[in-house]
Protein backbone atom coordinates (compact mmCIF):
# COMPACT_ATOMS: atom_id res chain seq x y z
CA UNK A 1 0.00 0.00 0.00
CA UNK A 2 1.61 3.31 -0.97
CA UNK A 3 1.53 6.41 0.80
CA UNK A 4 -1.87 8.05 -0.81
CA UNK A 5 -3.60 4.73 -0.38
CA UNK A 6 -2.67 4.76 3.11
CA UNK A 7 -4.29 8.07 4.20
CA UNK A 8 -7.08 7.57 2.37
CA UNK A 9 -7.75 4.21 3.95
CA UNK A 10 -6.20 4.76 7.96
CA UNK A 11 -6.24 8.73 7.73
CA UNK A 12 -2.16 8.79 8.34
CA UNK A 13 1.20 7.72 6.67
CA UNK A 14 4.39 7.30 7.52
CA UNK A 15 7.61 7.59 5.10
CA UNK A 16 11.26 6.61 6.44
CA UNK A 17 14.21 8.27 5.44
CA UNK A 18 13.42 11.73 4.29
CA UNK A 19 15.79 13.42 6.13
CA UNK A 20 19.34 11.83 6.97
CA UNK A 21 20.12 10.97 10.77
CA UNK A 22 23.43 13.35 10.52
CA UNK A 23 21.10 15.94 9.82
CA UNK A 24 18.36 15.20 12.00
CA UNK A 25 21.18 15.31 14.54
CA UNK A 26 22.34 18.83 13.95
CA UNK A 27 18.77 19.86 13.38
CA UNK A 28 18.11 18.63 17.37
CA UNK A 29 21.18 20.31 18.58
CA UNK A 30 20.10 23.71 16.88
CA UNK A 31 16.41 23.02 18.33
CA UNK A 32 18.00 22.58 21.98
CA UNK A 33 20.00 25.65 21.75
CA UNK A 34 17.06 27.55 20.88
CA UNK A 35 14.62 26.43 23.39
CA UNK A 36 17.51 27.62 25.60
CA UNK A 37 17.78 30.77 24.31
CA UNK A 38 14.09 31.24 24.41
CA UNK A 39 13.57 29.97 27.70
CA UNK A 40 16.36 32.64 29.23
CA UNK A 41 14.57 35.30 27.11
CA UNK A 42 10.98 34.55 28.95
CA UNK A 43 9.41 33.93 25.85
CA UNK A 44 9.33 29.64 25.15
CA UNK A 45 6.09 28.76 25.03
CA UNK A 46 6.15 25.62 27.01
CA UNK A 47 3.47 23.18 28.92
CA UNK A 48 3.26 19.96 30.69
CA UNK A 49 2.49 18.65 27.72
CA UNK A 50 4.62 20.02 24.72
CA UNK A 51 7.23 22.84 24.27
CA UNK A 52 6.81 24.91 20.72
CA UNK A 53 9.21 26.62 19.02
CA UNK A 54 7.12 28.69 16.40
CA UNK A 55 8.13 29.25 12.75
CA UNK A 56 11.84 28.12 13.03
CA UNK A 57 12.06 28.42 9.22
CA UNK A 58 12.30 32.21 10.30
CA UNK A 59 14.47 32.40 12.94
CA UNK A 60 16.93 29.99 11.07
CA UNK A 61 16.56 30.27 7.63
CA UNK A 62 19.47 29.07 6.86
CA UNK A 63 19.30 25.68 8.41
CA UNK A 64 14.95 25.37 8.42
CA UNK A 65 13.88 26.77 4.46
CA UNK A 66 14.86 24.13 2.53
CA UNK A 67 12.69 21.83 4.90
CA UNK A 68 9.49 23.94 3.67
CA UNK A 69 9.59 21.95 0.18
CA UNK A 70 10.99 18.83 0.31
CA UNK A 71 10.23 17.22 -2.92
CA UNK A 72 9.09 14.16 -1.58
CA UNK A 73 6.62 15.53 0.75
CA UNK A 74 5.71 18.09 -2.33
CA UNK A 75 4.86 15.23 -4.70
CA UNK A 76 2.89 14.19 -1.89
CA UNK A 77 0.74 16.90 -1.35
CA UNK A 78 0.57 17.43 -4.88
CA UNK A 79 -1.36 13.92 -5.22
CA UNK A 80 -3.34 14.68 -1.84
CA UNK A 81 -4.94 18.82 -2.92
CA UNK A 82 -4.65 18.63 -6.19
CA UNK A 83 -4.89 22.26 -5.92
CA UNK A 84 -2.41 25.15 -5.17
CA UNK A 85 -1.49 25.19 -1.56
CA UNK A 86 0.33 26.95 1.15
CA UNK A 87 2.70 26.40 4.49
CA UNK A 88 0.41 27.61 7.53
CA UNK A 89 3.15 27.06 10.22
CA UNK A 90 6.13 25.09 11.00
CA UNK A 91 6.78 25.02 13.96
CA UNK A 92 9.29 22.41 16.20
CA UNK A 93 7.65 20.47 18.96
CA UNK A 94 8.89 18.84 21.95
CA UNK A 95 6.87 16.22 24.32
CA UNK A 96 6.25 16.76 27.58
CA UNK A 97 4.83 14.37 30.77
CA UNK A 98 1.35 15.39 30.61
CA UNK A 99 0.59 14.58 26.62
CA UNK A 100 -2.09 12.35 25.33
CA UNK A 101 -5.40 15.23 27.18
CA UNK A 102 -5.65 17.08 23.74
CA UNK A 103 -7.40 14.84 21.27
CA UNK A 104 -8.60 17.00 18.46
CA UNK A 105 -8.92 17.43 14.35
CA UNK A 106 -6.51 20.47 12.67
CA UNK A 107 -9.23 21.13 9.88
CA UNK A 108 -11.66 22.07 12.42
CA UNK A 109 -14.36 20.84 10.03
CA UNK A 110 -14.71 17.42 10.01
CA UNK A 111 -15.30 16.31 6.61
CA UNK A 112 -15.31 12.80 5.64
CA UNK A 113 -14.31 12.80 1.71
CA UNK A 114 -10.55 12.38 1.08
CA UNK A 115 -10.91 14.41 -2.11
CA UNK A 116 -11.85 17.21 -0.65
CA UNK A 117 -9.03 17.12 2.18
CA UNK A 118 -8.32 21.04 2.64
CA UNK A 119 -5.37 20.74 5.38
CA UNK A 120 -2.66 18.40 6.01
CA UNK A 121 -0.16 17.85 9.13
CA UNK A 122 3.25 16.74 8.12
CA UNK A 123 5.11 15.90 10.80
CA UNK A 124 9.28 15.56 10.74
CA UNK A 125 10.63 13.19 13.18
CA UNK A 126 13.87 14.59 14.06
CA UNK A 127 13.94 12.12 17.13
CA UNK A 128 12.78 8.60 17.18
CA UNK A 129 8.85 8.48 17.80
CA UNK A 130 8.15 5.72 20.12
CA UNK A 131 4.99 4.96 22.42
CA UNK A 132 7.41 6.02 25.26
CA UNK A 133 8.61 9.24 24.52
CA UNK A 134 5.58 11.08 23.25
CA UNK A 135 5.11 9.74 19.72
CA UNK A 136 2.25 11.22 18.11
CA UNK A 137 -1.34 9.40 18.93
CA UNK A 138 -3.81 8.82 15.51
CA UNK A 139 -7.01 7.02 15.35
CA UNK A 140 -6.96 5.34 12.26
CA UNK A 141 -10.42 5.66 10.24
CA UNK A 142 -11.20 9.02 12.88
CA UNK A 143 -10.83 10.87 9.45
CA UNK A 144 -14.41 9.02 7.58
CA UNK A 145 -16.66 9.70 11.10
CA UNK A 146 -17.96 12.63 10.37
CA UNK A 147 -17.29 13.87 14.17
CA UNK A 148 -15.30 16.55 16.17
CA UNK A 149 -13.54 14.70 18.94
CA UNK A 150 -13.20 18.14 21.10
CA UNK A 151 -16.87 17.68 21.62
CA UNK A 152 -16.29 14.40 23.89
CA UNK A 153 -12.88 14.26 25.01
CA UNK A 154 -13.52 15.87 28.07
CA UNK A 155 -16.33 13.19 28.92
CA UNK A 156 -15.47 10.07 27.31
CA UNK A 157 -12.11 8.26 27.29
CA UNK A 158 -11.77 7.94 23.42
CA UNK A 159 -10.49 4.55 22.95
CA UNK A 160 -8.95 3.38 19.26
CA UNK A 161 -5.74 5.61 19.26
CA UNK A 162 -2.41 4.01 18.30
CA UNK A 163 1.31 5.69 18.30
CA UNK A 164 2.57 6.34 15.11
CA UNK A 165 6.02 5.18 15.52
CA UNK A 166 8.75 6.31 13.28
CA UNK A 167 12.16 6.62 13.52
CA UNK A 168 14.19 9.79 13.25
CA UNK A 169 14.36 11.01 9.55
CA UNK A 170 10.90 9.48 9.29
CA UNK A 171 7.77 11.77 7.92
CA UNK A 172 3.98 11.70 9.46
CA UNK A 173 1.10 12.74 7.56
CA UNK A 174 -1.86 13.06 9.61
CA UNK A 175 -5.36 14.62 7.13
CA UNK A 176 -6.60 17.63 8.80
CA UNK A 177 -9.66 15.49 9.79
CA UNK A 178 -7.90 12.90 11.23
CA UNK A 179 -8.22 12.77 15.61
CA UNK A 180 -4.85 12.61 16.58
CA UNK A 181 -2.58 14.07 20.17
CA UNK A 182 0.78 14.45 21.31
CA UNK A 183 1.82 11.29 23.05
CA UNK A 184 2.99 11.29 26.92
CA UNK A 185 6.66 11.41 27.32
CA UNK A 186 7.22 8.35 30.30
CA UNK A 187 10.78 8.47 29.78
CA UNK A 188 12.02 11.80 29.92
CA UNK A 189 13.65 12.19 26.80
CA UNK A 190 14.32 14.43 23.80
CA UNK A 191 11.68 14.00 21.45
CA UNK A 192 11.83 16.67 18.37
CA UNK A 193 10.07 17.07 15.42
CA UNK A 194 8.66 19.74 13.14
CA UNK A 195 5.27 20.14 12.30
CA UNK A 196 4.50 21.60 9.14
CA UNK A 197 1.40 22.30 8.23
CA UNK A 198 0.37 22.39 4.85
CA UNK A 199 -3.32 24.41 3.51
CA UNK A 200 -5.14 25.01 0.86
CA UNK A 201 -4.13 28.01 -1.03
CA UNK A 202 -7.78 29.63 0.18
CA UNK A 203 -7.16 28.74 3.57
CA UNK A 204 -6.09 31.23 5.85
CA UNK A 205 -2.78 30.72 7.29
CA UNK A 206 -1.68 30.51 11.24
CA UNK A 207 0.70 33.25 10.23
CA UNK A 208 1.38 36.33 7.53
CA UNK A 209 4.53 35.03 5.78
CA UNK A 210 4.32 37.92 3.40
CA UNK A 211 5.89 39.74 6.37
CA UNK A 212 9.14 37.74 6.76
CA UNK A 213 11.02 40.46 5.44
CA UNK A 214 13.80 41.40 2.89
CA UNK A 215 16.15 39.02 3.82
CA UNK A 216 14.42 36.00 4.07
CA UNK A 217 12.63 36.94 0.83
CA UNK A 218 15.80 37.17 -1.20
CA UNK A 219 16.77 33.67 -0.43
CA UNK A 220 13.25 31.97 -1.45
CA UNK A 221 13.19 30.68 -4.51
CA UNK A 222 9.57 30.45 -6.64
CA UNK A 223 8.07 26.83 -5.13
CA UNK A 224 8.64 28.69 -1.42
CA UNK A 225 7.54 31.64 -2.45
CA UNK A 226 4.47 30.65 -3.41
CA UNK A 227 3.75 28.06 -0.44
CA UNK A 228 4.58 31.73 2.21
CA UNK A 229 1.73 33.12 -0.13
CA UNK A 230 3.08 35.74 -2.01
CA UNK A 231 1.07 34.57 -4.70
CA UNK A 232 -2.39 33.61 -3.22
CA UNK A 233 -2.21 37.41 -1.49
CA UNK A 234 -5.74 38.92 -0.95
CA UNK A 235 -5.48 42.30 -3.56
CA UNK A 236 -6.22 45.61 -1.62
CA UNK A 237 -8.30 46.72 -3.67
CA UNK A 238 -9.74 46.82 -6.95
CA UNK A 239 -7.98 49.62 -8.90
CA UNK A 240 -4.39 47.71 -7.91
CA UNK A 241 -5.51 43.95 -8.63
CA UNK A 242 -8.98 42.33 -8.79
CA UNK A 243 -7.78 39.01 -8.65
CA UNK A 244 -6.39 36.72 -5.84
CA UNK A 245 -4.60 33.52 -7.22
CA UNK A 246 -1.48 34.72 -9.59
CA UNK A 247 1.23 33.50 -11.20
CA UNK A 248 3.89 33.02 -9.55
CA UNK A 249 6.19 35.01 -12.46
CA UNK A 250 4.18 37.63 -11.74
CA UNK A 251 5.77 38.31 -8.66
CA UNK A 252 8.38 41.70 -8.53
CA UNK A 253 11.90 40.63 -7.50
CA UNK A 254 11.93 43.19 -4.95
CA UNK A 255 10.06 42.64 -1.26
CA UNK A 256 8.79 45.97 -0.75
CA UNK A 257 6.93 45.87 -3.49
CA UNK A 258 5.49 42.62 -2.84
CA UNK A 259 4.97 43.96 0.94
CA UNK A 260 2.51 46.57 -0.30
CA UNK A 261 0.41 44.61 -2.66
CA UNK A 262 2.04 45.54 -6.05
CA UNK A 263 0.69 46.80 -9.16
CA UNK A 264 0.67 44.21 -11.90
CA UNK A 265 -0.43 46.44 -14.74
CA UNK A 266 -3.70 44.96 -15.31
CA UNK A 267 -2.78 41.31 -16.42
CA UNK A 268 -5.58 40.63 -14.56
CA UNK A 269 -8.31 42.90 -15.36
């Protein structure tokens, strides 16, 4: 069974080696350093239950913005949209003691038809993922029930979940309407990975990308470009552009311009 038959069938997927274990190793040693940093700053954002690092593809652009488009995981969610689509967050994530109380859907629609899938999860495993450390938690076939699990997890014990093992390297796809959780960490070890989370292009995004800024914007090429949504950009108004997908040519080489909703001389009338 291949990957798209997979997440059709069991709402999740797992693919090994997509990122080598030398890397994945240097990745988790820049990770540490900045939870440090973060944490001596006042500003981690840290539970019982996980410890986020937000956008690190910004703060480390240079290590992180090649990990936006991996052509592997593009050709995936290629397959799975069939449409244009963007990167709503990536963000690193660490397991804590007190996982597994969270049980929810991304999409926050719970729709059952695969084909019209409008978010996916795509999780890096920069650590191993075991049922010890705070692997991720799916419920296989959650993602054809047609039901919210935030309306019962407070009541019900949900049985049915499984841990997604993977090790490091490894990808996790989890569909937007598939009930999944952080696992519990019981062992008290690192567990990394990056969660980026993939839209489509009408979606709105956790976060304005379009702001990242000159720098960053001079090192994206077209594919990232478009998946920060420089091309998908709501027009300001009519008299400037009418229209909101464009192509991605289209786009002026300089930020500023793309900053302030450019002027496209009516290619789009």
């Amino acid at each position: 069974m291949d990957t798209i038959e997979h997440l059709e069938k069991f709402g999740y997927a797992i693919e090994n080696n997509i990122i080598s274990n030398e890397e994945c190793e240097q990745i988790a040693s820049i990770l540490d350093k900045m939870e440090n940093e973060q944490k001596q700053q006042g500003v981690l954002s840290s539970t019982e239950s996980q410890t986020v690092l937000f956008n690190v593809h910004l703060d480390k652009p240079e290590i992180f913005l090649d990990k936006i488009n991996i052509k592997k995981i593009m050709d995936i969610l290629t397959k799975i949209f069939n449409d244009k689509f963007i990167l709503s967050n990536f963000n690193a994530s660490k397991s804590g003691s007190k996982g597994g109380n969270r049980i929810h859907i991304d999409s926050r629609i719970p729709i059952t038809n695969f084909q019209n899938t409008f978010q996916v999860a795509v999780l890096l495993c920069i650590d191993d993922f075991t049922e010890k450390n705070g692997g991720t938690i799916v419920w296989p076939f959650s993602h054809k029930t047609d039901s919210d699990p935030r309306n019962i997890r407070d009541n019900v014990n949900v049985e049915g979940g499984i841990t997604a093992t993977a090790p490091k390297g490894s990808v996790i796809y989890t569909l937007g309407q598939t009930w999944h959780d952080v696992g519990p960490n019981l062992e008290n070890s690192r567990r990394w990975g990056i969660i980026a989370y993939y839209a489509r292009w009408w979606v709105k995004p956790t976060f304005d990308f379009t702001q990242c800024g000159e720098k960053i914007f001079s090192m994206l090429n077209n594919q990232q470009k478009e998946l920060l949504g420089f091309t998908t950009k709501p027009p300001k108004d009519a008299k400037i552009r009418q229209k909101t997908v464009i192509p991605v040519e289209d786009l002026p080489d300089e930020y500023e311009k793309n900053a302030k909703h450019f002027l496209i001389n009516n290619k789009f009338p």
